Tab-separated table of C-alpha atoms in Angstrom:
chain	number	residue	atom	x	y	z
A	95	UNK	CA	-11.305	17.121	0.399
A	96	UNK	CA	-13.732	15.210	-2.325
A	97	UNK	CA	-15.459	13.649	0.385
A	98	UNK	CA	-19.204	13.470	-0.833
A	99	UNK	CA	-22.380	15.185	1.065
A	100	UNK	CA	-24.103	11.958	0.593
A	101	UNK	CA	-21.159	10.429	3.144
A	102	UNK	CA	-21.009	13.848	5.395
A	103	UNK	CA	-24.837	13.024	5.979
A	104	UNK	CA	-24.275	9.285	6.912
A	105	UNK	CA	-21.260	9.657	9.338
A	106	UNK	CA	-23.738	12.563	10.897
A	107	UNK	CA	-26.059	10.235	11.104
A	108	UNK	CA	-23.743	7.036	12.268
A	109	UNK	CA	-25.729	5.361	9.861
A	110	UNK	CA	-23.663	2.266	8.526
A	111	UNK	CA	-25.886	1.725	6.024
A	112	UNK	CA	-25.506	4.486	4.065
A	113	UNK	CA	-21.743	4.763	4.531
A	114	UNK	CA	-20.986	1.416	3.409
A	115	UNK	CA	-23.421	2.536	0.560
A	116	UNK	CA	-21.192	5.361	0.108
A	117	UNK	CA	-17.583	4.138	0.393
A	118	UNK	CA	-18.979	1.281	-2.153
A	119	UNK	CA	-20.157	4.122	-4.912
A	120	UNK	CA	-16.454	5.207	-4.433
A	121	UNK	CA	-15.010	2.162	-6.594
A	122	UNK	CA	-16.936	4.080	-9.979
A	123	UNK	CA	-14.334	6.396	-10.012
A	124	UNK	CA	-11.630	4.943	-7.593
A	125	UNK	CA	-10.695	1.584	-8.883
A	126	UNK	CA	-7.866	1.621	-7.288
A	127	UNK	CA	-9.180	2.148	-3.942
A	128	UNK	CA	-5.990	5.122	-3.155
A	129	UNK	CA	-8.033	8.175	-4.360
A	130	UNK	CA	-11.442	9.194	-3.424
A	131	UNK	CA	-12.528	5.836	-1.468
A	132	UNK	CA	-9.216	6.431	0.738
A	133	UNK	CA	-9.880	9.894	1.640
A	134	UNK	CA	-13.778	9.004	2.149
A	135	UNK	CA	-12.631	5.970	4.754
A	136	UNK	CA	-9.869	7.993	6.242
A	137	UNK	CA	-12.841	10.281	6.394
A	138	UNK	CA	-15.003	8.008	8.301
A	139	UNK	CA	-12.492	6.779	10.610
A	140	UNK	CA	-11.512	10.128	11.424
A	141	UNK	CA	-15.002	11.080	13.059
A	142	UNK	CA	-15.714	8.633	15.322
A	143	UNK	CA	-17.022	5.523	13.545
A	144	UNK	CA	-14.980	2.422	14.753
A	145	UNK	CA	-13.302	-0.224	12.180
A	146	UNK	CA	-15.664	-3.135	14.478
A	147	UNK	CA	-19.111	-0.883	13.590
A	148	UNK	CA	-17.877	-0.112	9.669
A	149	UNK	CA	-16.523	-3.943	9.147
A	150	UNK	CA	-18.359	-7.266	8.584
A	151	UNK	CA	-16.560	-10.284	9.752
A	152	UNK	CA	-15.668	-11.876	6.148
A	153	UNK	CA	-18.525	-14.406	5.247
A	154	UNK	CA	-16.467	-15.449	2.017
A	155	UNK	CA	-12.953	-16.587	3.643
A	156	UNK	CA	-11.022	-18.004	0.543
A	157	UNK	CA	-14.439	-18.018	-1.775
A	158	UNK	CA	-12.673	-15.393	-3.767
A	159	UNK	CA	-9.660	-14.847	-6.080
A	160	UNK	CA	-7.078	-11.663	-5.809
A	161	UNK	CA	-5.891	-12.554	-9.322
A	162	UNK	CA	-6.181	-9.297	-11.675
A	163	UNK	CA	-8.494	-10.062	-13.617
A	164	UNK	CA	-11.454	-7.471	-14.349
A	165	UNK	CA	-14.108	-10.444	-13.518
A	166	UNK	CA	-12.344	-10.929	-10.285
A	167	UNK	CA	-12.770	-7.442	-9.522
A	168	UNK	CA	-16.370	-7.723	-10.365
A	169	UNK	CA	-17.298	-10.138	-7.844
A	170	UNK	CA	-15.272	-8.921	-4.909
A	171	UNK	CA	-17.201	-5.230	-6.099
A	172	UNK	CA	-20.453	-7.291	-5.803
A	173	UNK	CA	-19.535	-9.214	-2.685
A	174	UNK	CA	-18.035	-5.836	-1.086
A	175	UNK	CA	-21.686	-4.540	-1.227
A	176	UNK	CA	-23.379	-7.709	0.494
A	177	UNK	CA	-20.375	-8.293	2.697
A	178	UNK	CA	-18.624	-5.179	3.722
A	179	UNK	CA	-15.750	-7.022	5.147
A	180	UNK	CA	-12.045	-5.486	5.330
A	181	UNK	CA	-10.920	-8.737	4.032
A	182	UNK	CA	-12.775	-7.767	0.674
A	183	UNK	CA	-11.260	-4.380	0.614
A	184	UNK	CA	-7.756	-4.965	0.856
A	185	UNK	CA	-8.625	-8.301	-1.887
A	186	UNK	CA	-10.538	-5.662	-4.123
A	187	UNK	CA	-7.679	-2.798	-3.475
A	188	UNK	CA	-4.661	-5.386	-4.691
A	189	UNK	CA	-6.917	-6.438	-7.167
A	190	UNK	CA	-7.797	-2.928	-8.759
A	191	UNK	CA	-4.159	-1.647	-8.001
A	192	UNK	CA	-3.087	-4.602	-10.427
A	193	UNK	CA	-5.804	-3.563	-13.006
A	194	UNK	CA	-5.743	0.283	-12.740
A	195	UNK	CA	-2.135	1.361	-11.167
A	196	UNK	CA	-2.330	4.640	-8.902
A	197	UNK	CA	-1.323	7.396	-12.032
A	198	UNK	CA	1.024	10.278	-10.667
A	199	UNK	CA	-0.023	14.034	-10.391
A	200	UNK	CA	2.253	16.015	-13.018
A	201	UNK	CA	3.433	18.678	-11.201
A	202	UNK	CA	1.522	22.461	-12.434
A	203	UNK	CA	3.874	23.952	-15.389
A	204	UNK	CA	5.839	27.000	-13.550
A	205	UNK	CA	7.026	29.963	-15.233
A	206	UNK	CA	10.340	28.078	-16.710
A	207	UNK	CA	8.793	25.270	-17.818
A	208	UNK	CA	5.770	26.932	-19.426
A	209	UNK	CA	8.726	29.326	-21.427
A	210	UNK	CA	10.128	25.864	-22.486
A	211	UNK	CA	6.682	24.624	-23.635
A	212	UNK	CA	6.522	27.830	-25.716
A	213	UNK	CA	10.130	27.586	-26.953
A	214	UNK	CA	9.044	24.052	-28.163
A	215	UNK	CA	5.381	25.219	-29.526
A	216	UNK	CA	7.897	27.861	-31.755
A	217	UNK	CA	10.054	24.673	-33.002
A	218	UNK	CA	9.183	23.016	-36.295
A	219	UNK	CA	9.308	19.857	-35.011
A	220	UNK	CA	6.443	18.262	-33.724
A	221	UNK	CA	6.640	16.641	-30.393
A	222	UNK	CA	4.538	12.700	-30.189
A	223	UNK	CA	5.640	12.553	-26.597
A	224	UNK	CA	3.267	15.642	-25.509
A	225	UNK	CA	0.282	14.395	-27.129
A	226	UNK	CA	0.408	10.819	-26.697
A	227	UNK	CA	0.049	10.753	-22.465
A	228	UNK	CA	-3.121	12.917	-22.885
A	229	UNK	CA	-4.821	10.293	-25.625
A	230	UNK	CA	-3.648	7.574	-23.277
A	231	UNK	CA	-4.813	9.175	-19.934
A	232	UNK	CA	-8.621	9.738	-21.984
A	233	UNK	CA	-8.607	5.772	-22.620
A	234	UNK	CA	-7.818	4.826	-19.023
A	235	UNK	CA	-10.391	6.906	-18.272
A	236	UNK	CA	-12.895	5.448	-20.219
A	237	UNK	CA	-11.501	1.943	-19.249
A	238	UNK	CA	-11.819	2.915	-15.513
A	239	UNK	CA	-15.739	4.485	-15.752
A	240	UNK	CA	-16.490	1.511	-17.742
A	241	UNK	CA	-15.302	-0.913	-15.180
A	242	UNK	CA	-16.618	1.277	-12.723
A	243	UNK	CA	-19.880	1.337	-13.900
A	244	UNK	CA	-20.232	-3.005	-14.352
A	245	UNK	CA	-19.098	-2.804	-10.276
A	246	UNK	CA	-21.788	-0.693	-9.501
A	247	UNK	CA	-23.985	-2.656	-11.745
A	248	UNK	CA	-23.038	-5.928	-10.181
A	249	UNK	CA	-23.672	-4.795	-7.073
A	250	UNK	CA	-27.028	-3.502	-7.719
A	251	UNK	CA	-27.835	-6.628	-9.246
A	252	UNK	CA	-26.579	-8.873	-6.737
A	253	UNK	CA	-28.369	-6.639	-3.937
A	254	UNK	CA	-31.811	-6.318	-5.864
A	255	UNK	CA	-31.743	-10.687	-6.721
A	256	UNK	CA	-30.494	-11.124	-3.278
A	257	UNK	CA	-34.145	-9.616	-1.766
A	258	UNK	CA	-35.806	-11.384	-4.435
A	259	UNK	CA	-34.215	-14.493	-3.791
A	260	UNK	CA	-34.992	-14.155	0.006
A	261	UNK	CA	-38.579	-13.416	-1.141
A	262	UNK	CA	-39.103	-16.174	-3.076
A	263	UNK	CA	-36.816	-18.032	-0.295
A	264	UNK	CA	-39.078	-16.866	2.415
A	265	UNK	CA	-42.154	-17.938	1.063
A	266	UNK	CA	-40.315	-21.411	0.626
A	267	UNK	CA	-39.149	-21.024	4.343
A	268	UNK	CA	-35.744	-20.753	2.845
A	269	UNK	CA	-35.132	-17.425	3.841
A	270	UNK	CA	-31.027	-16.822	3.905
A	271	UNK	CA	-30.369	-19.785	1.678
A	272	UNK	CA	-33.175	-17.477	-1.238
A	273	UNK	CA	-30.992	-14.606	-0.413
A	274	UNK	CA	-27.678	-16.199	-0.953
A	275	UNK	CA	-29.481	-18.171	-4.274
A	276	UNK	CA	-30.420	-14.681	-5.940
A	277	UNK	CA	-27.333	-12.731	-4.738
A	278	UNK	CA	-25.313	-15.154	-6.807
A	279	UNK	CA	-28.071	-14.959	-9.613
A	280	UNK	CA	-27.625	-11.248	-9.314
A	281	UNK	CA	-24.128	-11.246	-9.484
A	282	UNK	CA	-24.249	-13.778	-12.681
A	283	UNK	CA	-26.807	-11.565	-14.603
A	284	UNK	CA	-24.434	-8.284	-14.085
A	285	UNK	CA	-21.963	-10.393	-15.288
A	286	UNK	CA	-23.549	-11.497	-18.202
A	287	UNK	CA	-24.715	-8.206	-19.176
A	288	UNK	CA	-21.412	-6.709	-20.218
A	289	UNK	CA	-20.876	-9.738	-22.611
């Protein structure tokens, strides 16, 4: 099981916090939301934290598109981490599956196919079709960390404007409306960024 430390810690803890935190960081390398973030929530369910403590009630109802786009997945990412609603993750997992489609195991080589692989390796002929899935797999890759990484970094973003919006909001006795203001403004520079 790839389920993290980081998440082993906060489900010991029943801190809510930190898992959220956790499942979140998942979307880096699990765009998809059927890998790693599945088996870290099927983790979390499976030890005693409820869907009502994990789950916001959605703040955003119909404030978001599920079109595949990669700046649609952006924002839910960035709203995910303000709003950890299930609404977002089901949005975010159709979105991502659209994006990044779930890619197969291949099956490990056994002893007849590996004598076929060496039969071929022996041939003459070159075979395309054996090196072109690996250069392909290496770009979706770096497609996937890439995309990944501008989640994390909108969430970041949003999360860091959003306390300096309810700062500045505070002082102007403005408090959630500051919040909202620089969670947007975070979410807009992260967005930005990878222009």
């Amino acid at each position: 099981m790839s389920v993290s430390d980081t998440l082993r810690a906060a489900v010991a803890e029943k801190n809510i916090a930190d898992i959220r935190g956790s499942l979140w960081s998942c979307l880096a390398v699990d765009m998809n939301m059927t890998g790693k973030f599945k088996e870290s929530l099927d983790y979390v369910l499976s030890k005693g934290i409820s869907e009502d403590e994990l789950f916001e009630a959605d703040k955003d109802v119909g404030a978001y598109s599920t079109e595949p786009s990669e700046e649609n997945f952006s924002e839910l990412g960035g709203l995910l981490r303000i709003n950890f609603s299930k609404e977002k993750i089901e949005a975010l997992r159709k979105v991502g599956c659209a994006l990044y489609p779930p890619v197969e195991e291949k099956p490990k080589a056994t002893s007849s196919t590996a004598h076929q692989s060496n039969r071929q390796a022996n041939n003459n002929t070159p075979s395309l079709s054996r090196t072109a899935p690996k250069r392909q797999t290496s770009q979706d890759d770096a497609v996937r960390y890439v995309a990944g990484g501008a989640v994390v970094g909108a969430g970041v973003g949003a999360v860091a404007a959003a306390k300096l919006g309810a700062k500045i909001g505070g002082i102007l006795g403005f408090g959630i409306f500051g919040a909202i203001i620089g969670a947007g403004i975070g979410y807009a520079l992260a967005r930005n960024s990878g222009k």
